[in-house]
Short mmCIF file of C-alpha atoms and ligand atoms in Angstrom, two decimals:
data_model
loop_
_atom_site.label_atom_id
_atom_site.label_comp_id
_atom_site.label_asym_id
_atom_site.label_seq_id
_atom_site.Cartn_x
_atom_site.Cartn_y
_atom_site.Cartn_z
CA MET A 380 -0.14 0.20 0.10
CA SER A 381 1.28 3.59 -0.93
CA ALA A 382 1.85 5.80 1.46
CA GLN A 383 -0.74 8.13 -0.17
CA ALA A 384 -3.51 5.66 0.45
CA ASN A 385 -3.39 5.75 3.99
CA PHE A 386 -5.41 8.74 4.83
CA PHE A 387 -8.73 7.29 2.99
CA ASP A 388 -7.94 3.71 4.44
CA GLN A 389 -7.53 5.31 7.99
CA VAL A 390 -11.30 6.55 7.40
CA THR A 391 -12.44 3.51 5.91
CA GLN A 392 -10.83 1.72 9.30
CA TYR A 393 -13.09 4.07 11.49
CA PHE A 394 -16.19 3.42 9.39
CA ASN A 395 -15.54 0.16 9.56
CA GLU A 396 -15.15 -0.06 13.29
CA ALA A 397 -18.36 1.74 13.76
CA ALA A 398 -20.24 -0.16 11.15
CA ARG A 399 -19.74 -3.31 13.31
CA PHE A 400 -22.12 -1.84 15.86
CA THR A 401 -24.87 -1.80 13.37
CA ASP A 402 -26.91 -4.27 11.34
CA TYR A 403 -27.00 -2.46 7.89
CA PRO A 404 -27.08 -4.87 4.86
CA LYS A 405 -23.37 -5.10 3.62
CA GLY A 406 -24.07 -3.31 0.25
CA LEU A 407 -25.72 -0.53 1.97
CA LEU A 408 -22.50 0.26 4.30
CA ASP A 409 -20.61 -0.36 0.67
CA GLN A 410 -22.55 2.48 -0.76
CA ILE A 411 -22.29 4.64 2.14
CA ARG A 412 -18.54 4.37 2.65
CA ALA A 413 -17.67 4.64 -1.00
CA CYS A 414 -16.43 7.85 -2.79
CA ASN A 415 -19.63 8.39 -5.57
CA SER A 416 -17.46 10.80 -7.73
CA VAL A 417 -13.72 11.53 -8.60
CA TYR A 418 -12.91 13.92 -10.81
CA ARG A 419 -9.00 14.26 -11.11
CA PHE A 420 -7.74 16.54 -13.97
CA ASP A 421 -4.79 18.71 -15.35
CA PHE A 422 -5.28 22.12 -16.93
CA PRO A 423 -2.09 24.85 -18.15
CA LEU A 424 -1.33 27.83 -16.31
CA ARG A 425 0.70 30.80 -18.06
CA ARG A 426 3.32 31.68 -15.32
CA ASN A 427 4.48 35.13 -15.46
CA SER A 428 7.68 34.49 -16.96
CA GLY A 429 5.77 33.21 -20.07
CA GLU A 430 6.42 29.90 -19.44
CA ILE A 431 3.61 26.72 -19.10
CA GLU A 432 2.68 25.00 -16.21
CA VAL A 433 0.59 21.71 -15.86
CA ILE A 434 -1.40 21.84 -12.51
CA HIS A 435 -2.90 18.77 -10.81
CA ALA A 436 -5.91 19.44 -9.59
CA TRP A 437 -9.26 17.11 -8.20
CA ARG A 438 -12.88 17.24 -6.78
CA VAL A 439 -13.81 14.33 -5.12
CA GLN A 440 -17.84 14.09 -4.30
CA HIS A 441 -18.16 11.40 -1.61
CA SER A 442 -21.94 11.03 -0.82
CA HIS A 443 -24.82 12.41 -3.51
CA HIS A 444 -27.61 11.15 -0.74
CA LYS A 445 -27.96 14.49 -0.18
CA LEU A 446 -27.28 17.75 -2.73
CA PRO A 447 -25.64 19.69 -3.09
CA VAL A 448 -22.38 18.32 -1.83
CA LYS A 449 -20.24 20.67 0.12
CA GLY A 450 -16.32 20.48 0.99
CA GLY A 451 -13.52 22.80 1.42
CA ILE A 452 -10.49 23.35 -1.35
CA ARG A 453 -7.12 22.71 -0.21
CA TYR A 454 -3.80 24.43 -1.71
CA SER A 455 -0.77 22.04 -1.19
CA PRO A 456 2.26 20.28 -2.69
CA GLU A 457 1.33 17.53 -0.34
CA VAL A 458 -2.09 16.67 -1.89
CA TYR A 459 -3.14 13.55 -3.77
CA GLU A 460 -5.86 11.71 -4.56
CA GLU A 461 -6.74 9.55 -1.74
CA GLU A 462 -6.24 12.55 0.95
CA VAL A 463 -8.97 14.51 -1.07
CA MET A 464 -11.03 11.19 -1.02
CA ALA A 465 -10.54 10.94 2.96
CA LEU A 466 -11.23 14.72 3.30
CA ALA A 467 -14.60 14.45 1.02
CA ALA A 468 -15.94 11.17 3.12
CA LEU A 469 -15.10 12.90 6.61
CA MET A 470 -17.24 15.79 5.28
CA THR A 471 -20.35 13.55 4.84
CA TYR A 472 -19.90 12.35 8.15
CA LYS A 473 -19.44 15.85 9.59
CA CYS A 474 -22.70 17.19 7.54
CA ALA A 475 -24.60 14.05 8.71
CA LEU A 476 -23.50 14.90 12.66
CA VAL A 477 -24.49 18.45 12.63
CA ASP A 478 -27.83 17.91 10.76
CA VAL A 479 -26.14 20.14 7.86
CA PRO A 480 -28.50 19.00 4.73
CA PHE A 481 -25.25 18.54 2.33
CA GLY A 482 -23.09 15.67 1.27
CA GLY A 483 -19.47 15.46 1.41
CA ALA A 484 -17.16 16.60 -1.14
CA LYS A 485 -13.33 18.33 -1.06
CA GLY A 486 -10.98 19.86 -3.62
CA GLY A 487 -7.21 19.99 -4.21
CA ILE A 488 -4.62 21.85 -6.00
CA LYS A 489 -1.05 20.48 -5.82
CA ILE A 490 0.44 23.58 -5.37
CA GLU A 491 2.60 25.67 -2.90
CA PRO A 492 0.80 28.73 -2.77
CA LYS A 493 3.93 30.99 -1.88
CA ASP A 494 5.57 30.09 -5.08
CA TYR A 495 3.11 31.96 -7.11
CA SER A 496 2.10 35.26 -7.34
CA LEU A 497 -1.11 36.89 -6.63
CA ASP A 498 -2.14 36.96 -10.53
CA GLU A 499 -1.00 33.72 -11.08
CA LEU A 500 -3.02 32.15 -8.07
CA GLU A 501 -5.93 34.23 -9.73
CA ARG A 502 -5.49 32.75 -12.57
CA LEU A 503 -5.16 29.16 -11.58
CA THR A 504 -7.91 29.38 -9.07
CA ARG A 505 -10.28 30.74 -12.01
CA ARG A 506 -9.21 28.05 -14.32
CA TYR A 507 -10.49 25.42 -11.76
CA ALA A 508 -13.59 26.80 -11.03
CA ALA A 509 -14.24 27.02 -15.06
CA GLU A 510 -12.96 23.30 -15.39
CA LEU A 511 -15.18 22.44 -12.49
CA THR A 512 -18.10 24.56 -14.10
CA LYS A 513 -17.85 22.64 -17.38
CA LYS A 514 -18.12 19.60 -15.98
CA SER A 515 -21.56 20.32 -13.76
CA PHE A 516 -19.21 20.05 -10.54
CA LEU A 517 -19.70 23.13 -8.85
CA GLY A 518 -23.16 25.50 -8.70
CA PRO A 519 -25.62 26.04 -5.73
CA GLY A 520 -27.54 22.76 -5.96
CA ILE A 521 -24.74 20.99 -7.27
CA ASP A 522 -21.38 21.17 -5.16
CA VAL A 523 -20.22 24.31 -3.29
CA PRO A 524 -16.78 24.36 -2.23
CA ALA A 525 -15.34 26.67 0.96
CA PRO A 526 -11.95 27.21 2.34
CA ASP A 527 -9.67 24.81 3.61
CA TYR A 528 -5.96 24.50 4.06
CA GLY A 529 -4.04 27.07 2.05
CA THR A 530 -6.96 29.07 0.67
CA GLY A 531 -9.40 31.81 2.24
CA GLU A 532 -11.82 34.43 1.28
CA ARG A 533 -9.88 35.60 -1.46
CA GLU A 534 -10.03 32.23 -3.60
CA MET A 535 -13.29 31.82 -2.55
CA ALA A 536 -14.47 35.49 -4.29
CA TRP A 537 -12.64 34.62 -7.10
CA ILE A 538 -14.40 31.18 -7.71
CA ALA A 539 -17.92 33.03 -7.16
CA ASP A 540 -17.24 35.32 -9.77
CA THR A 541 -16.05 32.77 -12.51
CA TYR A 542 -19.11 30.68 -11.68
CA ALA A 543 -21.40 33.95 -12.13
CA ALA A 544 -19.54 34.59 -15.49
CA PHE A 545 -20.58 31.41 -16.55
CA ASN A 546 -24.04 31.66 -15.68
CA PRO A 547 -25.52 35.39 -16.31
CA GLY A 548 -28.56 35.96 -14.62
CA GLN A 549 -28.41 33.27 -12.72
CA LEU A 550 -30.06 34.31 -9.18
CA ASP A 551 -28.56 32.15 -6.86
CA ALA A 552 -25.21 32.06 -8.61
CA LEU A 553 -23.28 33.35 -5.25
CA GLY A 554 -24.05 30.21 -2.98
CA CYS A 555 -22.06 28.31 -5.63
CA VAL A 556 -19.43 29.01 -2.69
CA THR A 557 -18.87 29.51 0.84
CA GLY A 558 -16.18 31.39 2.83
CA LYS A 559 -16.50 34.54 0.67
CA PRO A 560 -15.68 38.11 2.18
CA VAL A 561 -18.55 39.56 3.66
CA THR A 562 -18.99 42.37 0.94
CA GLN A 563 -19.46 39.71 -1.61
CA GLY A 564 -22.04 37.81 -0.12
CA GLY A 565 -20.32 36.16 2.55
CA VAL A 566 -21.74 35.86 6.20
CA ARG A 567 -20.46 37.15 9.33
CA GLY A 568 -18.83 34.89 11.61
CA ARG A 569 -18.14 32.45 9.00
CA LYS A 570 -14.16 33.04 8.87
CA GLU A 571 -13.91 32.27 13.09
CA ALA A 572 -16.51 29.39 12.93
CA THR A 573 -14.40 26.38 12.79
CA GLY A 574 -12.35 28.13 15.53
CA ARG A 575 -15.48 29.52 17.29
CA GLY A 576 -16.97 25.68 16.93
CA LEU A 577 -13.77 23.88 18.65
CA PHE A 578 -13.99 26.32 21.71
CA PHE A 579 -17.74 25.38 22.10
CA ALA A 580 -17.14 21.92 21.62
CA LEU A 581 -14.19 21.52 24.23
CA ARG A 582 -16.61 24.09 27.00
CA GLU A 583 -19.05 21.28 26.86
CA ALA A 584 -16.51 18.69 26.98
CA CYS A 585 -15.10 20.18 30.23
CA ASN A 586 -18.35 20.89 31.52
CA GLU A 587 -19.18 17.37 31.85
CA THR A 588 -18.33 16.51 35.70
CA ASP A 589 -17.86 12.86 35.45
CA GLU A 590 -15.72 12.97 32.57
CA MET A 591 -13.51 15.62 33.74
CA LYS A 592 -13.14 13.38 37.56
CA ARG A 593 -11.88 11.05 35.15
CA LEU A 594 -9.11 12.70 33.60
CA GLY A 595 -8.21 14.09 36.85
CA LEU A 596 -8.98 17.47 35.85
CA PRO A 597 -11.09 20.31 37.48
CA ARG A 598 -14.50 21.13 35.58
CA GLY A 599 -14.64 23.88 32.96
CA LEU A 600 -12.58 25.56 30.70
CA ASP A 601 -10.69 28.11 33.28
CA GLY A 602 -7.21 27.70 33.39
CA LYS A 603 -6.73 24.91 31.31
CA ARG A 604 -3.53 24.55 29.44
CA ILE A 605 -3.65 24.36 25.90
CA ILE A 606 -0.98 23.49 22.99
CA VAL A 607 -1.83 24.48 19.62
CA GLN A 608 -0.29 23.02 16.31
CA GLY A 609 -0.98 25.61 13.50
CA LEU A 610 -1.79 29.05 13.91
CA GLY A 611 -3.55 29.57 10.52
CA ASN A 612 -6.99 30.16 10.47
CA VAL A 613 -8.44 27.29 12.61
CA GLY A 614 -5.62 27.57 15.14
CA TYR A 615 -5.84 31.19 15.50
CA HIS A 616 -9.17 31.54 16.12
CA ALA A 617 -9.69 28.53 18.36
CA ALA A 618 -6.94 30.03 20.26
CA LYS A 619 -8.63 33.27 20.15
CA PHE A 620 -11.97 32.04 21.79
CA CYS A 621 -10.10 29.62 24.48
CA ARG A 622 -8.01 32.09 25.66
CA GLU A 623 -11.09 34.57 25.92
CA GLY A 624 -12.82 31.76 27.44
CA GLY A 625 -10.17 31.43 30.19
CA ALA A 626 -7.90 28.42 29.07
CA LEU A 627 -4.18 29.08 28.77
CA ILE A 628 -2.59 28.95 25.52
CA THR A 629 0.72 27.34 26.83
CA VAL A 630 2.34 26.36 23.42
CA ILE A 631 2.01 27.34 19.96
CA ALA A 632 3.60 25.54 17.13
CA GLU A 633 4.32 26.26 13.78
CA ARG A 634 6.11 25.10 10.65
CA GLU A 635 9.60 26.73 11.70
CA GLY A 636 9.44 26.00 15.56
CA ALA A 637 7.46 26.50 18.67
CA ILE A 638 7.27 29.00 21.51
CA ARG A 639 6.08 28.41 24.98
CA ASN A 640 4.76 30.38 27.81
CA PRO A 641 3.43 28.67 30.97
CA LYS A 642 1.51 31.74 32.13
CA GLY A 643 -0.11 31.62 28.62
CA LEU A 644 0.43 33.47 25.18
CA ASN A 645 -1.36 35.77 22.79
CA GLU A 646 -2.16 34.66 19.78
CA GLU A 647 -2.27 37.88 18.11
CA ALA A 648 1.18 39.03 19.22
CA VAL A 649 2.49 35.42 17.75
CA VAL A 650 0.70 36.14 14.63
CA GLN A 651 2.04 39.70 14.17
CA HIS A 652 5.86 38.31 15.05
CA ARG A 653 5.80 35.56 12.61
CA ARG A 654 4.54 37.86 9.85
CA ALA A 655 7.21 40.51 10.63
CA THR A 656 10.30 37.82 11.32
CA GLY A 657 9.02 34.75 9.41
CA SER A 658 8.80 32.87 12.49
CA PRO A 659 7.08 32.51 15.59
CA LEU A 660 10.35 31.86 17.50
CA GLY A 661 11.72 35.02 19.24
CA VAL A 662 8.25 35.96 20.41
CA PRO A 663 8.97 38.31 23.89
CA GLY A 664 8.36 36.57 26.88
CA ALA A 665 8.29 32.99 25.30
CA THR A 666 10.68 30.20 25.36
CA ASP A 667 12.01 28.59 21.94
CA ILE A 668 11.66 25.20 21.19
CA ALA A 669 13.13 24.47 17.68
CA ASP A 670 11.86 21.19 17.24
CA SER A 671 8.07 22.06 16.74
CA ARG A 672 6.69 18.25 16.43
CA ALA A 673 8.47 17.58 20.28
CA ALA A 674 6.63 20.28 21.25
CA LEU A 675 3.35 18.57 21.27
CA GLU A 676 4.96 16.04 23.46
CA LEU A 677 5.19 18.95 26.27
CA GLU A 678 3.10 18.59 29.42
CA CYS A 679 -0.89 20.06 28.96
CA ASP A 680 -4.36 19.53 29.32
CA VAL A 681 -5.35 19.81 25.70
CA LEU A 682 -3.58 19.21 22.80
CA LEU A 683 -5.01 21.31 19.62
CA PRO A 684 -3.74 19.89 16.40
CA ALA A 685 -4.76 22.71 13.54
CA ALA A 686 -2.54 22.27 10.51
CA LEU A 687 -2.67 18.37 8.82
CA GLU A 688 -3.40 15.21 9.09
CA GLY A 689 -1.36 12.27 10.09
CA VAL A 690 0.26 13.99 13.36
CA PHE A 691 -0.28 11.19 15.74
CA THR A 692 1.27 7.87 14.90
CA ALA A 693 1.91 4.90 16.89
CA GLU A 694 5.65 6.22 17.17
CA ASN A 695 5.14 9.45 19.02
CA ALA A 696 1.54 8.16 20.67
CA PRO A 697 2.79 7.25 23.65
CA ARG A 698 4.75 10.10 24.59
CA ILE A 699 1.83 12.56 24.36
CA GLN A 700 0.60 14.13 27.77
CA ALA A 701 -2.25 15.87 26.81
CA LYS A 702 -5.61 14.74 28.35
CA ILE A 703 -7.79 15.90 25.88
CA ILE A 704 -7.25 16.11 22.22
CA LEU A 705 -9.28 18.56 20.15
CA GLU A 706 -8.68 17.70 16.56
CA GLY A 707 -8.85 21.14 14.81
CA ALA A 708 -7.18 19.53 11.77
CA ASN A 709 -8.97 16.78 9.68
CA GLY A 710 -7.58 13.42 10.49
CA PRO A 711 -4.84 14.27 13.22
CA THR A 712 -5.11 11.00 14.74
CA THR A 713 -3.98 7.84 12.69
CA PRO A 714 -5.79 4.68 13.61
CA GLU A 715 -2.37 3.18 15.31
CA ALA A 716 -2.40 6.15 17.64
CA ASP A 717 -5.96 5.67 18.45
CA PRO A 718 -5.81 2.85 20.52
CA VAL A 719 -2.42 3.93 22.50
CA PHE A 720 -4.87 7.18 23.45
CA ARG A 721 -7.93 5.16 24.37
CA GLN A 722 -5.19 2.75 26.52
CA LYS A 723 -3.91 5.87 28.10
CA GLY A 724 -7.60 7.05 29.40
CA MET A 725 -7.51 10.28 27.01
CA LEU A 726 -10.40 12.12 25.66
CA VAL A 727 -10.20 12.34 21.94
CA ILE A 728 -12.92 14.97 20.77
CA PRO A 729 -13.17 13.55 17.09
CA ASP A 730 -12.40 16.07 13.95
CA ILE A 731 -15.68 14.93 12.19
CA TYR A 732 -17.94 16.48 15.37
CA CYS A 733 -15.66 19.30 16.59
CA ASN A 734 -14.42 20.93 13.63
CA ALA A 735 -17.87 20.91 11.96
CA GLY A 736 -18.07 24.80 12.97
CA GLY A 737 -16.96 25.89 9.55
CA VAL A 738 -19.36 23.73 7.59
CA THR A 739 -22.00 24.69 9.82
CA VAL A 740 -21.79 28.59 9.14
CA SER A 741 -20.91 27.82 5.55
CA TYR A 742 -24.64 26.41 5.39
CA PHE A 743 -25.78 29.29 7.06
CA GLU A 744 -23.96 31.24 4.04
CA TRP A 745 -25.36 29.17 1.62
CA LEU A 746 -29.13 30.06 3.07
CA LYS A 747 -28.14 33.74 3.12
CA ASN A 748 -27.36 33.95 -0.64
CA LEU A 749 -30.47 31.97 -1.36
CA SER A 750 -32.60 34.04 0.46
CA HIS A 751 -30.54 37.07 -0.57
CA VAL A 752 -31.41 39.13 2.75
CA ARG A 753 -29.05 39.54 5.85
CA PHE A 754 -29.65 37.72 8.92
CA GLY A 755 -31.56 39.97 11.47
CA ARG A 756 -32.16 42.47 8.61
CA MET A 757 -36.23 42.15 9.05
CA GLN A 758 -36.45 41.33 12.73
CA LYS A 759 -33.49 43.46 14.36
CA ARG A 760 -35.34 46.61 14.71
CA HIS A 761 -38.64 44.88 15.91
CA GLU A 762 -37.03 42.54 18.60
CA GLN A 763 -35.21 45.67 19.91
CA ALA A 764 -38.52 47.45 20.15
CA ASN A 765 -40.14 44.67 22.05
CA GLU A 766 -36.87 44.19 24.33
CA LEU A 767 -37.32 47.91 25.41
CA GLY A 768 -40.93 47.57 25.95
CA MET A 769 -39.86 44.84 28.32
CA LEU A 770 -37.36 46.93 29.98
CA LYS A 771 -39.72 49.52 30.56
CA VAL A 772 -42.34 47.53 32.20
CA ILE A 773 -39.53 45.90 34.90
CA GLU A 774 -38.12 49.85 35.33
CA GLU A 775 -42.14 50.44 36.24
CA THR A 776 -42.74 47.54 38.52
CA THR A 777 -39.66 47.89 40.36
CA GLY A 778 -38.77 51.42 40.53
CA ARG A 779 -35.15 50.95 39.49
CA LYS A 780 -33.75 52.90 36.06
CA PHE A 781 -31.25 50.97 33.85
CA THR A 782 -28.29 52.99 32.80
CA ASP A 783 -27.44 53.61 29.29
CA ALA A 784 -25.34 50.64 28.78
CA GLU A 785 -27.30 48.25 30.55
CA ARG A 786 -30.24 49.48 28.20
CA ALA A 787 -27.66 48.97 25.10
CA ALA A 788 -26.90 45.75 26.02
CA LEU A 789 -29.74 44.36 26.91
CA ALA A 790 -31.77 45.77 24.06
CA LYS A 791 -30.00 45.53 20.79
CA GLY A 792 -31.93 43.21 18.62
CA PRO A 793 -29.69 40.38 17.09
CA ASP A 794 -28.03 41.37 14.09
CA GLU A 795 -25.94 38.90 11.80
CA GLN A 796 -23.05 38.26 13.76
CA ASP A 797 -25.13 37.36 16.73
CA LEU A 798 -27.54 35.15 15.26
CA VAL A 799 -24.70 33.08 13.39
CA ASN A 800 -22.90 32.64 16.53
CA SER A 801 -26.20 31.61 18.26
CA GLY A 802 -27.19 28.89 15.54
CA LEU A 803 -23.38 27.73 15.90
CA GLU A 804 -23.56 27.22 19.62
CA GLU A 805 -26.86 25.45 19.51
CA THR A 806 -25.46 23.23 16.75
CA MET A 807 -22.27 22.49 18.88
CA ILE A 808 -23.99 21.99 21.93
CA ALA A 809 -26.69 19.75 20.55
CA ALA A 810 -24.43 17.45 18.55
CA PHE A 811 -22.03 17.00 21.63
CA HIS A 812 -24.52 15.62 23.79
CA GLU A 813 -26.24 13.36 21.05
CA LEU A 814 -22.95 11.92 20.65
CA LEU A 815 -22.41 11.30 24.22
CA ASN A 816 -25.93 9.57 23.89
CA VAL A 817 -24.78 7.61 21.39
CA GLN A 818 -22.01 6.31 23.11
CA ARG A 819 -23.54 5.85 26.55
CA GLN A 820 -26.39 3.92 24.88
CA THR A 821 -25.00 1.61 22.74
CA THR A 822 -22.88 -1.13 24.47
CA GLY A 823 -19.33 -1.46 23.65
CA VAL A 824 -18.65 1.78 21.62
CA PRO A 825 -15.22 2.82 23.16
CA ASP A 826 -14.99 6.29 22.12
CA LEU A 827 -16.48 9.61 20.99
CA ARG A 828 -14.81 8.91 17.60
CA ILE A 829 -16.49 5.85 16.99
CA ALA A 830 -19.62 7.11 18.43
CA ALA A 831 -19.30 10.05 15.93
CA PHE A 832 -19.16 7.34 13.15
CA LEU A 833 -21.73 5.30 14.17
CA ASN A 834 -24.12 8.44 14.53
CA ALA A 835 -23.26 9.57 10.90
CA ILE A 836 -23.74 6.11 9.43
CA HIS A 837 -27.34 5.95 11.27
CA LYS A 838 -28.16 9.47 9.48
CA VAL A 839 -26.93 8.71 6.33
CA ALA A 840 -28.36 5.24 6.28
CA ARG A 841 -31.69 6.69 7.15
CA SER A 842 -31.49 8.80 4.09
CA TYR A 843 -31.11 5.78 1.73
CA THR A 844 -33.71 3.72 3.81
CA GLU A 845 -36.36 6.34 3.26
CA LEU A 846 -35.65 7.95 -0.16
CA GLY A 847 -34.98 4.51 -1.69
CA ILE A 848 -32.40 3.78 -4.29
CA PHE A 849 -32.76 5.11 -7.66
CA PRO A 850 -34.01 3.69 -10.32
P1 NAD B 2100 -4.41 27.20 7.17
O1 NAD B 2100 -3.72 27.25 5.60
O2 NAD B 2100 -5.45 28.71 7.33
O3 NAD B 2100 -3.41 26.81 8.40
C1 NAD B 2100 -2.76 25.93 8.65
C2 NAD B 2100 -1.34 26.22 9.40
O4 NAD B 2100 -1.10 25.14 9.72
C3 NAD B 2100 -0.65 27.21 8.91
O5 NAD B 2100 -0.28 28.41 9.38
C4 NAD B 2100 0.20 26.34 8.62
O6 NAD B 2100 2.12 27.39 8.39
C5 NAD B 2100 0.59 25.52 9.81
N1 NAD B 2100 1.48 24.08 9.41
C6 NAD B 2100 1.63 23.58 8.48
N2 NAD B 2100 2.43 22.54 8.78
C7 NAD B 2100 2.72 22.48 9.87
C8 NAD B 2100 3.37 21.75 11.01
N3 NAD B 2100 4.07 20.53 10.24
N4 NAD B 2100 3.37 22.31 12.14
C9 NAD B 2100 3.00 22.97 12.65
N5 NAD B 2100 2.24 23.89 12.11
C10 NAD B 2100 2.03 23.43 11.02
O7 NAD B 2100 -5.47 25.95 7.19
P2 NAD B 2100 -6.93 26.01 8.11
O8 NAD B 2100 -7.98 26.34 7.18
O9 NAD B 2100 -6.64 26.61 9.34
O10 NAD B 2100 -6.94 24.09 8.24
C11 NAD B 2100 -6.12 23.76 9.40
C12 NAD B 2100 -6.69 22.22 9.51
O11 NAD B 2100 -8.09 22.37 9.62
C13 NAD B 2100 -6.56 21.35 8.09
O12 NAD B 2100 -6.72 19.87 8.47
C14 NAD B 2100 -8.25 21.78 7.44
O13 NAD B 2100 -8.83 20.48 6.53
C15 NAD B 2100 -8.84 21.66 8.63
N6 NAD B 2100 -10.27 22.43 8.66
C16 NAD B 2100 -10.37 23.54 8.17
C17 NAD B 2100 -11.75 24.47 8.44
C18 NAD B 2100 -11.54 25.82 7.71
O14 NAD B 2100 -12.91 26.36 7.77
N7 NAD B 2100 -10.62 26.33 7.12
C19 NAD B 2100 -12.98 23.71 8.73
C20 NAD B 2100 -12.80 22.37 9.14
C21 NAD B 2100 -11.58 21.66 9.24
#
């Protein structure tokens, strides 16, 4: 087996372990597990030097049980077919877990973005979107990409514009991609959503009294020491919300090395320092650790991988000291590391649940694009008027006047950001307790990951069972 076949095989292993707890027919399980469409394509890019370079790209649609399919696009020199397949499969299970009505998909372009100029990146992104459009692999009712490793709002805006150019007059065209800038049909809170969702997931887990007792940790997020690997979109925002929620970010590990401060690091200061110097090393007040991978083995309460897959293996798992693994990245724990963590009694909060905040808010963005109105626009002032009326009644009843600051905080009416955050919080809390229930109610389910896969299998199987199979 090639090393590159591993990631999809790893997802399959987890799936198979969970499938043992069901009695669905083998054929149905095979269908849920399989990637429905794998599109691999090459296209030419004219470099600024005038040379032509062939670019390798993929889009994988894992499951068509619900449409559109949904999943990010990754730009990395390490992208390979089985990785995109694995990530697409994880998207199917993730969407099912958080009741987002999409099938799973993923895309990838095999490039190191740093090696391309801005206009080269724009040309290759637009060509990628054009190739997908030509093959009916892109569209608000077909397949809706989003950012992933190496891509962000900028690329999503180029994709939306390219799709619109091929579909003049299509009213819902902006819904062909999510993670766009707010000024181009994006939704407030999408950029932070995965990190914010990780914070909600960790907060819920830390509030489980019995689980914290079992781990020998105090209840609550306050003072929990966190190691973060990867200070990109997911790692940065997760660090920010967890720190604001009372946790201490004691180590940040990036490509160039790691830094440590037992009293707590500020992610914003580290990002600024890295931007200015090209490395997190040398941040004032912190100790440098040259070996970034070794930094993951330091003592902490929570370890938050937010870079790439395959971080924890049979080799390093025995040395990991964290009590909780919060899987911000997709697939950081290999099936060889998983039993080691289980045996050590660690709590692994699995990727397909805890990093689902991104796709949840992408769903909200898609809804916003289809409804063509900002969340809160119709009701904000109406609700504010109701809240002010309520405050007036309280003032008259109690004889106490609210201060201007209290009035502003208590009667503001929800705006888009409030509604998005509230929808995300509700989703993450409900999905967490659903997982716990599945684990507790199914004899033999060893951990939350297998509970998550099991719950996802049940939900996708229900779709096939209720809808039937065409023709
Ligand atoms: P990103 O490109 O914004 O950031 C990734 C960061 O990881 C970069 O800062 C990079 O320098 C760092 N990194 C790379 N290799 C590293 C290493 N060996 N050690 C330490 N740091 C390293 O990507 P992202 O969007 O934050 O995605 C990170 C992970 O989260 C990926 O696995 C992705 O699939 C997953 N994810 C992302 C989203 C999302 O909404 N963006 C949603 C769910 C899951």
